[in-house]
Structure formats: C-alpha cells, structure tokens
Coordinates of C-alpha atoms in Angstrom, one line a residue:
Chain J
X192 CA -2.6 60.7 -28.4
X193 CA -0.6 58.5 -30.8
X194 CA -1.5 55.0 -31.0
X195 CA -4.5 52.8 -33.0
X196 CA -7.9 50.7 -32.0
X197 CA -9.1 47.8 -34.4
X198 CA -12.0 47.0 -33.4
X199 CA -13.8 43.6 -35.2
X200 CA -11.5 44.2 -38.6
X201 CA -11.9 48.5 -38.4
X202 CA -8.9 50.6 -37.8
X203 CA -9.9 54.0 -36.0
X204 CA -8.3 56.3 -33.5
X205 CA -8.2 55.3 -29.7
X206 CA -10.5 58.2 -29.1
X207 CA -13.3 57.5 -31.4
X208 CA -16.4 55.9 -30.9
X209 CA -16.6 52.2 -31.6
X210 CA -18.7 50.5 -29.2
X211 CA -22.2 50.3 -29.1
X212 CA -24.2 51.1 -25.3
X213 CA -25.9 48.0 -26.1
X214 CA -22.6 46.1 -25.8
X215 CA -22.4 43.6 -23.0
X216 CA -19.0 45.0 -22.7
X217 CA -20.1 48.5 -21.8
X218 CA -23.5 47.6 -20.2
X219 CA -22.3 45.1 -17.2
X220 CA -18.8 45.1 -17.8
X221 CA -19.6 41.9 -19.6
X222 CA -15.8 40.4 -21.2
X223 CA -12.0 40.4 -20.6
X224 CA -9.3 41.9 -21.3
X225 CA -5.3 41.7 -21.1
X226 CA -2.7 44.0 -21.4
X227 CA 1.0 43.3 -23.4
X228 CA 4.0 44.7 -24.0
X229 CA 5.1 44.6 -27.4
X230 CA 9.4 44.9 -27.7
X231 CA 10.2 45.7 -31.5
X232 CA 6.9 45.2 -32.7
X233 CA 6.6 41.6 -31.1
X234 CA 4.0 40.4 -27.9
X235 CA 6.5 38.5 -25.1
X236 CA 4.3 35.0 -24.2
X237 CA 1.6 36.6 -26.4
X238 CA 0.2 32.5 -26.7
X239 CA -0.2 32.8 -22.9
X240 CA -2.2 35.7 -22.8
X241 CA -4.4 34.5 -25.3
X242 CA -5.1 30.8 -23.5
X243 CA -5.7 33.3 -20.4
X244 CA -8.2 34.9 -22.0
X245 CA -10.2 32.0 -23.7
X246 CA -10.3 29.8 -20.4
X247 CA -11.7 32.6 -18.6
X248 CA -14.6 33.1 -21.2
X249 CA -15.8 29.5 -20.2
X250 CA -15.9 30.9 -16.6
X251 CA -18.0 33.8 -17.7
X252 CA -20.1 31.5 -19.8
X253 CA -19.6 33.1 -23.7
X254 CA -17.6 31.9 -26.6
X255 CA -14.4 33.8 -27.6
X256 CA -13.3 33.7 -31.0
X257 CA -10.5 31.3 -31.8
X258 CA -6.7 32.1 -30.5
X259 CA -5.8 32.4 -34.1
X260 CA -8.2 35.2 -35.1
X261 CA -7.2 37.0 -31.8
X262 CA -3.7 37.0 -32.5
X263 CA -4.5 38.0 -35.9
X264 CA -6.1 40.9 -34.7
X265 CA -3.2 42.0 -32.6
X266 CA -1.1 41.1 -35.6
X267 CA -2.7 43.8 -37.6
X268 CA -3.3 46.4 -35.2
X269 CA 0.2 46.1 -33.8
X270 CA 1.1 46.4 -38.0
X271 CA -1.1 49.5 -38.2
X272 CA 0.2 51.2 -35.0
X273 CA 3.1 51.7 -36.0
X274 CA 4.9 51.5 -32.7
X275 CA 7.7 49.2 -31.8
X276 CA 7.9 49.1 -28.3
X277 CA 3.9 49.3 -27.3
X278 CA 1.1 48.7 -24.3
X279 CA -1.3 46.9 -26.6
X280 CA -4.6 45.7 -24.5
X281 CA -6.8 43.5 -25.9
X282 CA -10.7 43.5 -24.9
X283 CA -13.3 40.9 -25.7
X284 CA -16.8 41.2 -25.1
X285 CA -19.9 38.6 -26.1
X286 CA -21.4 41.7 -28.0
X287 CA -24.5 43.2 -28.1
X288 CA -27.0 40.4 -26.6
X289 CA -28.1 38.3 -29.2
X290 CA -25.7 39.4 -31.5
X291 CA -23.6 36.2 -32.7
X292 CA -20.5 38.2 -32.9
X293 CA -18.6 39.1 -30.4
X294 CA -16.7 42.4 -30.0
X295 CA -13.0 42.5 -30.1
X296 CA -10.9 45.0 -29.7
X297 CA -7.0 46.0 -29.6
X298 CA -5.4 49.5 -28.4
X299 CA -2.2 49.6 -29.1
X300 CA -0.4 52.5 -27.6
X301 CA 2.8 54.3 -27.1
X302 CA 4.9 52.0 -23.7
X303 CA 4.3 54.6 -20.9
X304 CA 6.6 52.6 -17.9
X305 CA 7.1 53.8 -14.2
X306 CA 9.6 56.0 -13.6
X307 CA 13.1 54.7 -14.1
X308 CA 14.1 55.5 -10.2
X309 CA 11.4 53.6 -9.1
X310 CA 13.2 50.3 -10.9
X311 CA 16.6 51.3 -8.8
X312 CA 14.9 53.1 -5.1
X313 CA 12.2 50.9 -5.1
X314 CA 7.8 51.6 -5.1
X315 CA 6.1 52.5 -2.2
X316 CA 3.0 50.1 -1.7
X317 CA 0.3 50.3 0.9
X318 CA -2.4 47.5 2.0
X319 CA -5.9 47.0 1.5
X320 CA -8.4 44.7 2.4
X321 CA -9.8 42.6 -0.7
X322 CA -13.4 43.3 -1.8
X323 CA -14.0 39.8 -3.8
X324 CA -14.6 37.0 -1.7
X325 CA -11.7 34.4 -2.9
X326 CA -13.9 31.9 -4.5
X327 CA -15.8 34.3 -6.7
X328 CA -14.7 33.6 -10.2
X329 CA -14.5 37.0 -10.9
X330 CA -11.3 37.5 -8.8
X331 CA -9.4 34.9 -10.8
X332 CA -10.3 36.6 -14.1
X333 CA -9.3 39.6 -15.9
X334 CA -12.6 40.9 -16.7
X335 CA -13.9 44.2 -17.3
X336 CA -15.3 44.0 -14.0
X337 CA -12.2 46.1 -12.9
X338 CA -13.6 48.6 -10.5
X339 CA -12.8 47.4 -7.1
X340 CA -8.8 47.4 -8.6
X341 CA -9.6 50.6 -9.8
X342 CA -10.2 52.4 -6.2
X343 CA -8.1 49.9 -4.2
X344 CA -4.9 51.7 -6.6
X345 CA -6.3 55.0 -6.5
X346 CA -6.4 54.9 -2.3
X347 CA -3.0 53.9 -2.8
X348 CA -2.8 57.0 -5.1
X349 CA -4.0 59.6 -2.5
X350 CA -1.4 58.0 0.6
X351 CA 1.2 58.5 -2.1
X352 CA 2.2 55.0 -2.8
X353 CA 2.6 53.5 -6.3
X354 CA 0.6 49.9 -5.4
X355 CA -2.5 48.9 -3.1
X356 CA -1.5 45.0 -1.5
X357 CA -4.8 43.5 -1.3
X358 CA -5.1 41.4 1.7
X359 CA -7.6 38.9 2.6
X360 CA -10.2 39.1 5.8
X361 CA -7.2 36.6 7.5
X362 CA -4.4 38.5 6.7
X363 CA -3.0 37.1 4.2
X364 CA -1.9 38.7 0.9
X365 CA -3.4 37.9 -2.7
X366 CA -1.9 40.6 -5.0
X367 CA -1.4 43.9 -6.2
X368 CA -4.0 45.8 -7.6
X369 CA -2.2 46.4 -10.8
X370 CA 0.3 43.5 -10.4
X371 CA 1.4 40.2 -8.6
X372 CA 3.6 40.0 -5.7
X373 CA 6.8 38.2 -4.5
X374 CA 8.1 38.6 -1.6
X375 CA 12.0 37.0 -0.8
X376 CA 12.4 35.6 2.9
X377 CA 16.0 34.8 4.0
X378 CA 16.7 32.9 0.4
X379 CA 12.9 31.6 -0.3
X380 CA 11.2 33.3 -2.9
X381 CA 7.7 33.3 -2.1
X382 CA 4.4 34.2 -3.8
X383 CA 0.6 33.8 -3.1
X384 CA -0.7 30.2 -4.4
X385 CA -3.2 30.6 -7.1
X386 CA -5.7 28.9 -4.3
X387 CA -6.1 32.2 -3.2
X388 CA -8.2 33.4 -5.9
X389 CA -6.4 36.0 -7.7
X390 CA -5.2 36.6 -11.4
X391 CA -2.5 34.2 -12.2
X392 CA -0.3 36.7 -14.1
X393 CA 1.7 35.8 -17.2
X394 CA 4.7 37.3 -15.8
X395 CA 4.4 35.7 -12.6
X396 CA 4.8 32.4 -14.3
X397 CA 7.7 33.4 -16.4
X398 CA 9.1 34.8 -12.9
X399 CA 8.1 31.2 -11.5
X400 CA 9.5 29.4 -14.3
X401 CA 13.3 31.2 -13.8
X402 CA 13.1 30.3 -10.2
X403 CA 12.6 26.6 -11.2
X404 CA 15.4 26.7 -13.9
X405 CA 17.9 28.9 -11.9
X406 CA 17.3 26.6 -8.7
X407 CA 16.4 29.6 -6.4
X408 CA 14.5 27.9 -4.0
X409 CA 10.8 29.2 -4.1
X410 CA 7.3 28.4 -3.1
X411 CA 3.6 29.4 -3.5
X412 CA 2.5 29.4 -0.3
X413 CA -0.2 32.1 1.8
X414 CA 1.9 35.0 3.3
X415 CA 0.5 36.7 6.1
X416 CA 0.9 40.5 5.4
X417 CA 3.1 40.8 8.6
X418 CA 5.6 38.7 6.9
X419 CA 5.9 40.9 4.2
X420 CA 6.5 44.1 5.9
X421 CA 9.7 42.2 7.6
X422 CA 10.5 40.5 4.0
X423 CA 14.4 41.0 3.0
X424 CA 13.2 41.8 -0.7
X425 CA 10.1 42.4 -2.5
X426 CA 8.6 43.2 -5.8
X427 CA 5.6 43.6 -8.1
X428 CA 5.8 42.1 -11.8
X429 CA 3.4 42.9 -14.3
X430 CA 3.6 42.4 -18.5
X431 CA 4.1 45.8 -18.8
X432 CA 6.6 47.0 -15.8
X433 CA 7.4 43.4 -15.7
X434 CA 9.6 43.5 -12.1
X435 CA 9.3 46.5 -10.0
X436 CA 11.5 46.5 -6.5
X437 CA 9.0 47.4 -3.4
X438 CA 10.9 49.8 -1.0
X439 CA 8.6 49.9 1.5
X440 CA 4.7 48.7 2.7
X441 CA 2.7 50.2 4.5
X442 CA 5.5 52.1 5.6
X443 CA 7.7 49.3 6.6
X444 CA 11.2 49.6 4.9
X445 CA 12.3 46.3 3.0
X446 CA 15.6 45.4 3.9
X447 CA 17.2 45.6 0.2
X448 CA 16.1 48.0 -2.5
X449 CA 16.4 45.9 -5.2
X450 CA 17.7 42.9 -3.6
X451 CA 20.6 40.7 -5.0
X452 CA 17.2 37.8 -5.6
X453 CA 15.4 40.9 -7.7
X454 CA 18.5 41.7 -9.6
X455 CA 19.1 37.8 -10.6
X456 CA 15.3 37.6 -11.9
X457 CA 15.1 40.9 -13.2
X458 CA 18.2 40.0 -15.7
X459 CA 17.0 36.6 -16.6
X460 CA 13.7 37.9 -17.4
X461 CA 15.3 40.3 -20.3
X462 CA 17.2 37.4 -21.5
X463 CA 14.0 35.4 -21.5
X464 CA 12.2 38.8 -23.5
X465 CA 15.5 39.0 -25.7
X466 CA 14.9 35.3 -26.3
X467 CA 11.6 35.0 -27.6
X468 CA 10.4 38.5 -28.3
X469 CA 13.8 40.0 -29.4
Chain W
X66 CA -34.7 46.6 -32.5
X67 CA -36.8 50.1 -32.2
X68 CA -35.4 52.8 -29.5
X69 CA -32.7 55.7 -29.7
X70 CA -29.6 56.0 -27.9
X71 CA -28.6 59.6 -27.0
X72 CA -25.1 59.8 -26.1
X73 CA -23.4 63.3 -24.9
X74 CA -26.1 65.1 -27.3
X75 CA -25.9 62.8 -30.5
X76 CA -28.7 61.0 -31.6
X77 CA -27.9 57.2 -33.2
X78 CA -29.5 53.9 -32.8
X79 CA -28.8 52.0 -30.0
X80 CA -26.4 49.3 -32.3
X81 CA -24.6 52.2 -33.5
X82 CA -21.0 52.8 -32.0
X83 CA -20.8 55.3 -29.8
X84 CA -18.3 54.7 -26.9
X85 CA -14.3 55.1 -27.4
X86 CA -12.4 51.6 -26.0
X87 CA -10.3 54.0 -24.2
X88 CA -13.4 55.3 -21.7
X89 CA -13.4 54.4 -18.2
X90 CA -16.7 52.8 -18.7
X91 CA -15.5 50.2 -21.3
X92 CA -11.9 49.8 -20.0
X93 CA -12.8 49.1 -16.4
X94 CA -16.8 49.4 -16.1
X95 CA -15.9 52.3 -14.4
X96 CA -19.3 54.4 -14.2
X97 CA -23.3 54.2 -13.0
X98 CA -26.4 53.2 -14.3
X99 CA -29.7 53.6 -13.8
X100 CA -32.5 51.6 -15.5
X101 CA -36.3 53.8 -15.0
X102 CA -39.8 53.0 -16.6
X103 CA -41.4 55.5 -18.6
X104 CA -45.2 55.2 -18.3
X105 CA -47.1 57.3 -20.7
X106 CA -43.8 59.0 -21.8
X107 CA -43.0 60.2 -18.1
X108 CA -40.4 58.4 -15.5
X109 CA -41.8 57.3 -12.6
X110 CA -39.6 58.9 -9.4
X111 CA -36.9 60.2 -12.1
X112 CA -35.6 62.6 -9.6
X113 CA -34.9 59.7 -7.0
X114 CA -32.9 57.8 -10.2
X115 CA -30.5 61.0 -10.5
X116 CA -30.1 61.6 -6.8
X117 CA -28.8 57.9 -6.5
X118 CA -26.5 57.8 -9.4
X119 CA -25.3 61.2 -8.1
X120 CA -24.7 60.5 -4.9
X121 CA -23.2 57.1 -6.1
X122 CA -20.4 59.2 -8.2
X123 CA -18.8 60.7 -5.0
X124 CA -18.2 56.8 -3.9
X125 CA -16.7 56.2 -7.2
X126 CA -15.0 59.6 -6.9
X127 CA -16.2 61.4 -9.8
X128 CA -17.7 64.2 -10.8
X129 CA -21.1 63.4 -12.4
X130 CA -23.1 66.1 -14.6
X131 CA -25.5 67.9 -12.5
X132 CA -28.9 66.6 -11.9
X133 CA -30.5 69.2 -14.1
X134 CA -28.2 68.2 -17.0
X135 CA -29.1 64.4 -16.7
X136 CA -33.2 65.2 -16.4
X137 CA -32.5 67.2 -19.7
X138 CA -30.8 64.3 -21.7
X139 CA -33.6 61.7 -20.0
X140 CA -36.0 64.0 -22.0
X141 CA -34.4 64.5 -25.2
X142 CA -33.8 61.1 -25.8
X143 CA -38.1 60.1 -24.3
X144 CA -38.8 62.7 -27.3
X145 CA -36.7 61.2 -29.8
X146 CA -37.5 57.6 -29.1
X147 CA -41.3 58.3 -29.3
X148 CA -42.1 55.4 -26.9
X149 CA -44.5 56.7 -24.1
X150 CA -43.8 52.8 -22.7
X151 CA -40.2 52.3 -22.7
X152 CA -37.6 50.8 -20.6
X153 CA -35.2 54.2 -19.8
X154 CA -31.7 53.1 -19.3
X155 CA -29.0 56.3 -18.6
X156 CA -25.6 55.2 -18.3
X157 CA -23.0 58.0 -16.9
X158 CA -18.9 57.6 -16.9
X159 CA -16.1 59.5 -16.5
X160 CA -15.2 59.4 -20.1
X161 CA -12.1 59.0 -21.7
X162 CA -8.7 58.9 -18.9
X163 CA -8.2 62.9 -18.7
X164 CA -10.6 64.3 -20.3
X165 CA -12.9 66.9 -18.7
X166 CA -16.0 65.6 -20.1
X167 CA -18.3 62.6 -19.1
X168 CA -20.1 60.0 -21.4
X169 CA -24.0 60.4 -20.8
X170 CA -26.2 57.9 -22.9
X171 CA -29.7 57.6 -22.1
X172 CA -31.0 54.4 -24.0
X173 CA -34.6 54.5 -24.7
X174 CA -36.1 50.9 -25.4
X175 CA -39.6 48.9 -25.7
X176 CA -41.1 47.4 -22.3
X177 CA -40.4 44.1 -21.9
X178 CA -42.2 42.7 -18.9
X179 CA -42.0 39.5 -17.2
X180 CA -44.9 37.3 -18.9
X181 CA -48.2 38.4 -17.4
X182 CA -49.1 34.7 -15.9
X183 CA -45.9 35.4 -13.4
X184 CA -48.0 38.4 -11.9
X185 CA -50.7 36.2 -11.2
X186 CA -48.9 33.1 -10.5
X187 CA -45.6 34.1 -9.0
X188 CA -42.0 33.4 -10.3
X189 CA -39.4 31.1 -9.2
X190 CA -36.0 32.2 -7.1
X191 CA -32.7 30.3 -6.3
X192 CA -30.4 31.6 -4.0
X193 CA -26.5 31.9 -4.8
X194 CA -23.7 33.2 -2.6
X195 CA -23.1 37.0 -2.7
X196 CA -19.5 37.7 -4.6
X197 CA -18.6 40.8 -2.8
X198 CA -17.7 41.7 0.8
X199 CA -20.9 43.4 2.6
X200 CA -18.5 46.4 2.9
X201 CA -17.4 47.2 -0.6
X202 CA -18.9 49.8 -2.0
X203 CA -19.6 48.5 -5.0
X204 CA -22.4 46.3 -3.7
X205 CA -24.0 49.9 -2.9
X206 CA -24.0 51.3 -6.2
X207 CA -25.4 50.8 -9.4
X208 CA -21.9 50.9 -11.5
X209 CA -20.9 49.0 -14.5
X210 CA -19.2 46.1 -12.8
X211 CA -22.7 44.7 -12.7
X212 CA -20.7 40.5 -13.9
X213 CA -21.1 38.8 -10.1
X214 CA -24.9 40.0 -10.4
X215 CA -25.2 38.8 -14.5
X216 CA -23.6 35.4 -13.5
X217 CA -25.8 34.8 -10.7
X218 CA -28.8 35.5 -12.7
X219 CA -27.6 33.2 -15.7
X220 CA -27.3 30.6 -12.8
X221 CA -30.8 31.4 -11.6
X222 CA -31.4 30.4 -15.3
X223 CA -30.0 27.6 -15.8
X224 CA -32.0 26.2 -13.0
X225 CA -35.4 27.2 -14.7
X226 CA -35.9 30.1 -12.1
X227 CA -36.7 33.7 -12.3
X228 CA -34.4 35.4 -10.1
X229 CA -31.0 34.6 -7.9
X230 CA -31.3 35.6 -4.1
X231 CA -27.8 36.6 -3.2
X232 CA -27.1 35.2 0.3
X233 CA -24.3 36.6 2.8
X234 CA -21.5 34.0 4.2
X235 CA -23.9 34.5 7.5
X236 CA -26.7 32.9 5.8
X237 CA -28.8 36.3 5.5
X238 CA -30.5 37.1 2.4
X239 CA -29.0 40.6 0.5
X240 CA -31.1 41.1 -2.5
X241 CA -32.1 39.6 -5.7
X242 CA -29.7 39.7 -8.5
X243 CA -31.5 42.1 -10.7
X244 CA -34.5 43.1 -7.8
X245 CA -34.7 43.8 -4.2
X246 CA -36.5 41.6 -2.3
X247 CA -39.3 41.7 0.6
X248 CA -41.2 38.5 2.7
X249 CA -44.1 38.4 4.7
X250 CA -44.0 36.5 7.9
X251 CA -47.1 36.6 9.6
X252 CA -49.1 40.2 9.5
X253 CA -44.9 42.1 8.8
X254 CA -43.4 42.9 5.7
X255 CA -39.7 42.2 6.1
X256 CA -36.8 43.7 3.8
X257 CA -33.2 43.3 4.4
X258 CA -31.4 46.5 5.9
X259 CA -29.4 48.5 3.8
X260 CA -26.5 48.0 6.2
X261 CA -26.1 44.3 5.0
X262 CA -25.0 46.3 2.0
X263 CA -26.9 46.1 -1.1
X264 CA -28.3 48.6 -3.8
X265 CA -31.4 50.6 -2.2
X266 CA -33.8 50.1 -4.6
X267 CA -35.8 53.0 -5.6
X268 CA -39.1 50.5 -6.0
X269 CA -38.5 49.3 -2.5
X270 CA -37.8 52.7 -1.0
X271 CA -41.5 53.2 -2.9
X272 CA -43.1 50.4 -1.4
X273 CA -41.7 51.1 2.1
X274 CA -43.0 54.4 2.1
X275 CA -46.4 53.2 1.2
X276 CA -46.3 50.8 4.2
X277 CA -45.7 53.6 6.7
X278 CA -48.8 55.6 4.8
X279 CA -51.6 52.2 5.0
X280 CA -49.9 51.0 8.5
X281 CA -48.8 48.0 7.4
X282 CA -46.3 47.0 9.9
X283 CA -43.0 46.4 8.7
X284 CA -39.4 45.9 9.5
X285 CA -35.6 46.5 7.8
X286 CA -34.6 43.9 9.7
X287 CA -31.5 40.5 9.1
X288 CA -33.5 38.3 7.3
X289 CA -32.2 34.4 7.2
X290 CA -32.4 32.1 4.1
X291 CA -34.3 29.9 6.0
X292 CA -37.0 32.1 7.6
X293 CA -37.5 33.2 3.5
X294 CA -37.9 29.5 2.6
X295 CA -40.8 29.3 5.1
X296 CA -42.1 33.3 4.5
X297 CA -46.3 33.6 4.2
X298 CA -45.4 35.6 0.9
X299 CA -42.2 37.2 -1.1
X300 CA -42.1 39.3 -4.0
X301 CA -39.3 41.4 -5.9
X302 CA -39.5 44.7 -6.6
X303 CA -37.7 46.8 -9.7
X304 CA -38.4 49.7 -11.6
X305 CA -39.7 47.9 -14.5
X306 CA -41.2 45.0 -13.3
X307 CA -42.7 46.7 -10.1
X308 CA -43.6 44.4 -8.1
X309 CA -43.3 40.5 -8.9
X310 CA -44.5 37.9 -6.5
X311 CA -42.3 34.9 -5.9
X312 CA -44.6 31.1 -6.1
X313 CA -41.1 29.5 -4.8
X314 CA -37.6 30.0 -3.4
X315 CA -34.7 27.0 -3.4
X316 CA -38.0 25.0 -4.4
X317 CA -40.1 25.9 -0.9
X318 CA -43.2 27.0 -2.4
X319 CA -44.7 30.1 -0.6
X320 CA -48.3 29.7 1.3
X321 CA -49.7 32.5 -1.0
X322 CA -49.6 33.9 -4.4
X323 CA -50.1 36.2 -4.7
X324 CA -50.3 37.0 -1.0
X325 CA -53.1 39.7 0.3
X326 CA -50.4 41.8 1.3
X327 CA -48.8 41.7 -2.0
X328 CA -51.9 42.4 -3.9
X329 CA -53.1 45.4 -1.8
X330 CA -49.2 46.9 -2.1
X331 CA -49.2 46.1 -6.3
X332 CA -52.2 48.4 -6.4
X333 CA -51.4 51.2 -4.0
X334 CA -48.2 51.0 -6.3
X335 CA -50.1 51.7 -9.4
X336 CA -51.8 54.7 -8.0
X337 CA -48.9 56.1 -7.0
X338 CA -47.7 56.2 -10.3
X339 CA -50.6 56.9 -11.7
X340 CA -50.7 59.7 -10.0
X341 CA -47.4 60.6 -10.0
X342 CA -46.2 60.0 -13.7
X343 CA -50.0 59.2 -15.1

C-alpha cells in the first residue's frame, strides 16, 4: 500500500510496527484522532482540526503537544508522502504511562472516496440506536474509543447500506456513524444541535457557515428520526467525502436525490476548498 | 521496567514498537484483552481467560486464533519473562484492515498489588454514572475501548478513592471500573446480574462458585446504590488483586472490614489457587 506514517519525528511505512503495547493508545484506546483531506498537498480547515483535537485532550485529562508541533508533523509527513490529494489521519496518544512524551502519529494515504454514483443516485443509510449515553464525553470526542461506530457501520454494512443513523433512546437523531447529518425540510436546513452529544464535525461547520452566508434558512434543532424518513433532501458530510446525498433511510425514499439545497452547498463548499486549500 | 512483550512470535521489550498505526487495535481500539495473574509461573483459570476473549471476538465479529494458539503464546512469553509473579496481560486484534492475520501480544509484567494495609483495612469507592447503554455490547466485553472505564477510575482518583462503582440511570450498581463488585446484606452475598450488562468477571465467577460449594447463600440479584451504601460488607474482586475489601463507598463506611464473610471467601480463594495453579 502506498502512503507514509511519522510517528514522533520517524518516517516508516503504514504497515510497520511503531507503537509500543504499553501505549495508552493501544492499551485502552487511550487518545484522539482526526481524519483530513489533503487537495494538492494542502489540509482544508487543518487549524480546525487541530483546536478539535487539543480541546478534547482536556476532556480526556492529558496534555497534547502544542498546535504548532502538530501541524508540523503533518507538514512533514504530508512532505514525505508524496501524495497530493491524500486521507491523512492524525492520532495522539498520552504515551506509554509515565512516559512524558506523548505519541503522535500521521498516516498519510492515497484519497480512497465513495463511489462517484453514490454523489449523483444518492447513499443508502439505515438506523441504529446509539450506544453512548449523550452526556458521556466520550460521544462528543473523536477518540480511539471508536468501536461502537465501528459495528453501528458495519450493521449497516451487512443490510447493504453505505451509513448507520444513530438514534437516541427518544427518537431523535445524533449522527452518522462515519459522518454528520442534514436533513432539508420544505426550505429549512436542519441538523442535530451539538446538545445532543455528538462529534461536532469540521465540515458540518463549514456546511453551517455557507448556510449562514448564503442566507438558506437553517437550524440546529433535535430531529425525530420519523422526520427524516419524510425529509425532501438529505445528506452526510464528512472531511473526507465532504457532502454525500442520502437516497433513502431505512428504506424510506428521500424525495430528491441530490436536492437543489445539496447541489447549492455541495458547490460552495469546493469554492470554499478552492479558496483556502487550492 | 523488567517484563517481555511477545507479539505474533517476536520477542522485544514491552517499550519497544511493535504495533502498525494502521491495525484495528490502534486505529479504533478495535480488539480484546485479558489481564491474568501468574502465581508461581502458572495462570490461575487461564482456560476461563481464553474462553472469554474468544467468545467475546464473535460479538466483535472476528475471528480470534484458536484457544490452543493463545495458551501457547501465554507460555512462551511466562518463559521468556522469567517472572513466576507477574501480571499476564494478552491483547488480541484483528490486525491490520485486510489482512488475514491477527496481532497477539502477551505482556508479561511484575505484580503490582494494591498496598497490603488495603487488604486488612479496606479501600475506598465512589460511584460515577455508567457511560454506555446496559445493552451495548461493549459493556460485555473486555475490548480496547476500555476510555469510559479509565476516566471513571481517574475520577475515583481524584477524589482520593480506590475504585469508581459504575451506577445505571436506574440507580443500580453495574460494576467497579476496573473490578466487579459483591455486598453482604445480612447473612447473603449479593452481586449484580449479568443482565444489567457488565463484564463477567472471571474472579467473581470464582468466588460464586465457591459460595454454592461452602453454602453461603447468595443472590445475582438488582442491587441499588443505596442498599450498597448501607451493605454489612463489600469487596471487589479481579484477577490480580483477588479479592479487596471496601472500608467505604460515596463516604458510608461499611459495618465490617474486613467482614467474616469476606475473610472466609479470601481464603477459600487462595486454596483454590493454590491448588489449582500452586
């Protein structure tokens, strides 16, 4: 497989072995992660990510190293990879215990997208309940606590759908497994409200941020999974696929595959790339 | 730090790297552990460890090495380590994303036991929410996504006690963050039932059994917070520490400690092992 790891300052191969058992990282699934898209060798909102991952280390009680040294790390594997257009995931653990140095690592590896018919027919997605309760910080961070996404997609997997929906025990939706959710109702864009407990996704902002500045009336608000199956549009935006249409859920055709609201967003969000990371 | 880690039939030190960023384990905590005691350079109910973690795998929907394979690699690395006290930790993951073979390590470490004057005058517990939905099968197995029960112990910390007792939404105790956990109430030994979903403990299933064998009457029964706070006597029970009476829970301290019925199950305990891995 073609790609590169640095892992604290050492370049290696993806494959090879760089991190000690002892690590927190591999032990309890101790530290966080994110996952970019690089477009011609530069991160879109790579700042975000980076203030994403440091807040969270405060809620899992260890120390990060500075933004700067992280996005010099990325710098240099991204350098080293050799790869314009790139999935490059970033992972940071508190080390092996008592070690004062954490463990940081980048992947950076060739863009592997869905397929292209999925961005013009539309994903299938299916529902499941959510296995966090909502105010457990681990639901709001990217940690490498990522098991219960893990097996929520890969149920989705087996029915043949491209996303598990997780729902709440009231009904109400909180996000993808993989990626955030919009749905569009009539003209109101809607999405989850961070009071949920969920990951607040970097692209979900940037999708937020359009709405605001195009003045397509949106708001975060719950949305009762019944509300989605009869939703005119929906779709799934993630760094790396950043908007995906949703056909159906749960079985329910949507009523426009991709909707004139997705189309809008989906071509201000490649200016928005083209702007900053172009 | 003494000990040897043996990963997939290498030999290294446990600091040493030995896991590729790109396996399940690291990228997701996608795997199972077990943590044994070695007394005397044999593992107390090793067979029981390896049926768990197997039968764990299926939930996690892989294919774990077989039993035999695991028992092997448990010995190999007992030999190497030369510890015939050790703490015994075997770690099992799918390995790398497509790849047909699984990352066994088997870390053999020192004992390190909970001060001796805790024995003989009981630690202190906290209780904390439980994270996770009774249902999801992660609070069943022993995988790497082990960060809900790491945070609630660091809480327990903070607060100058031993142990976190995760507590249900209902108000019924679940376990301990790192133990399970029994009370007596009057002349019965209570336990919480594995349908409130928690890991079964191999220690408890131990202790259990020897209640059926001396007729000490007990129950796996709903066991409220508040009936804890007011038991006759509590302890925790894990492979390495065995069995660890609790002096106070929330700040209620116990009537005994160590209780009668504590004492007289710590010993029939240690003749079990004794006889078993003596």
């Amino acid at each position: 497989m073609a790609g590169i790891a640095w892992v604290n300052g050492r370049l290696l191969l993806p494959e090879e072995p760089a991190i000690s058992p002892l690590d927190g990282g591999f032990m309890y699934g101790e530290g966080l992660f994110e996952t970019m898209r690089a477009y011609g060798g530069k991160i879109f909102r790579l700042s975000q990510h980076l203030e994403r991952l440091i807040v969270s280390a405060a809620e899992l009680s260890f120390d990060p190293p500075a933004a700067q040294n992280l996005a010099g790390a990325v710098e240099e594997a991204l350098d080293a990879g050799g790869l314009d257009d790139a999935v490059v995931r970033l992972s940071v653990t508190p080390g092996i215990a008592g070690s004062p140095e954490p463990t940081v690592v980048v992947v950076v590896r060739p863009l592997a997208l869905p397929a292209a018919d999925l961005y013009a027919k539309g994903c299938h997605a299916v529902s499941v309940p959510a296995t966090q309760i909502g105010g457990s910080p681990l639901r709001r961070v990217k940690s490498l606590n990522y098991l219960d996404k893990l097996l929520a997609q890969r149920a989705a997997d087996r029915q043949g759908a491209h996303e598990a929906i997780l729902v709440d025990p009231d009904g109400c939706v909180v996000e993808g497994a993989m990626r955030n959710i919009f749905a569009v109702l009539g003209d109101e864009l809607v999405t989850p409200p961070l009071s949920r407990g969920f990951l607040p996704g970097i692209t979900r902002a940037t999708v937020l941020e359009i709405a605001e500045k195009q003045r397509i009336p949106y708001s975060e608000r719950d949305l009762p999974l019944t509300e989605l199956h009869g939703a005119d549009e929906a779709f799934l935006t993630s760094s790396v696929a950043e908007i995906l249409p949703v056909a159906a859920i749960d079985g329910h055709n949507l009523g426009r595959v991709p909707g004139r609201t997705t189309i809008r967003l989906t071509g201000a969000y490649r200016e928005a790339v083209a702007e900053e990371a172009g």
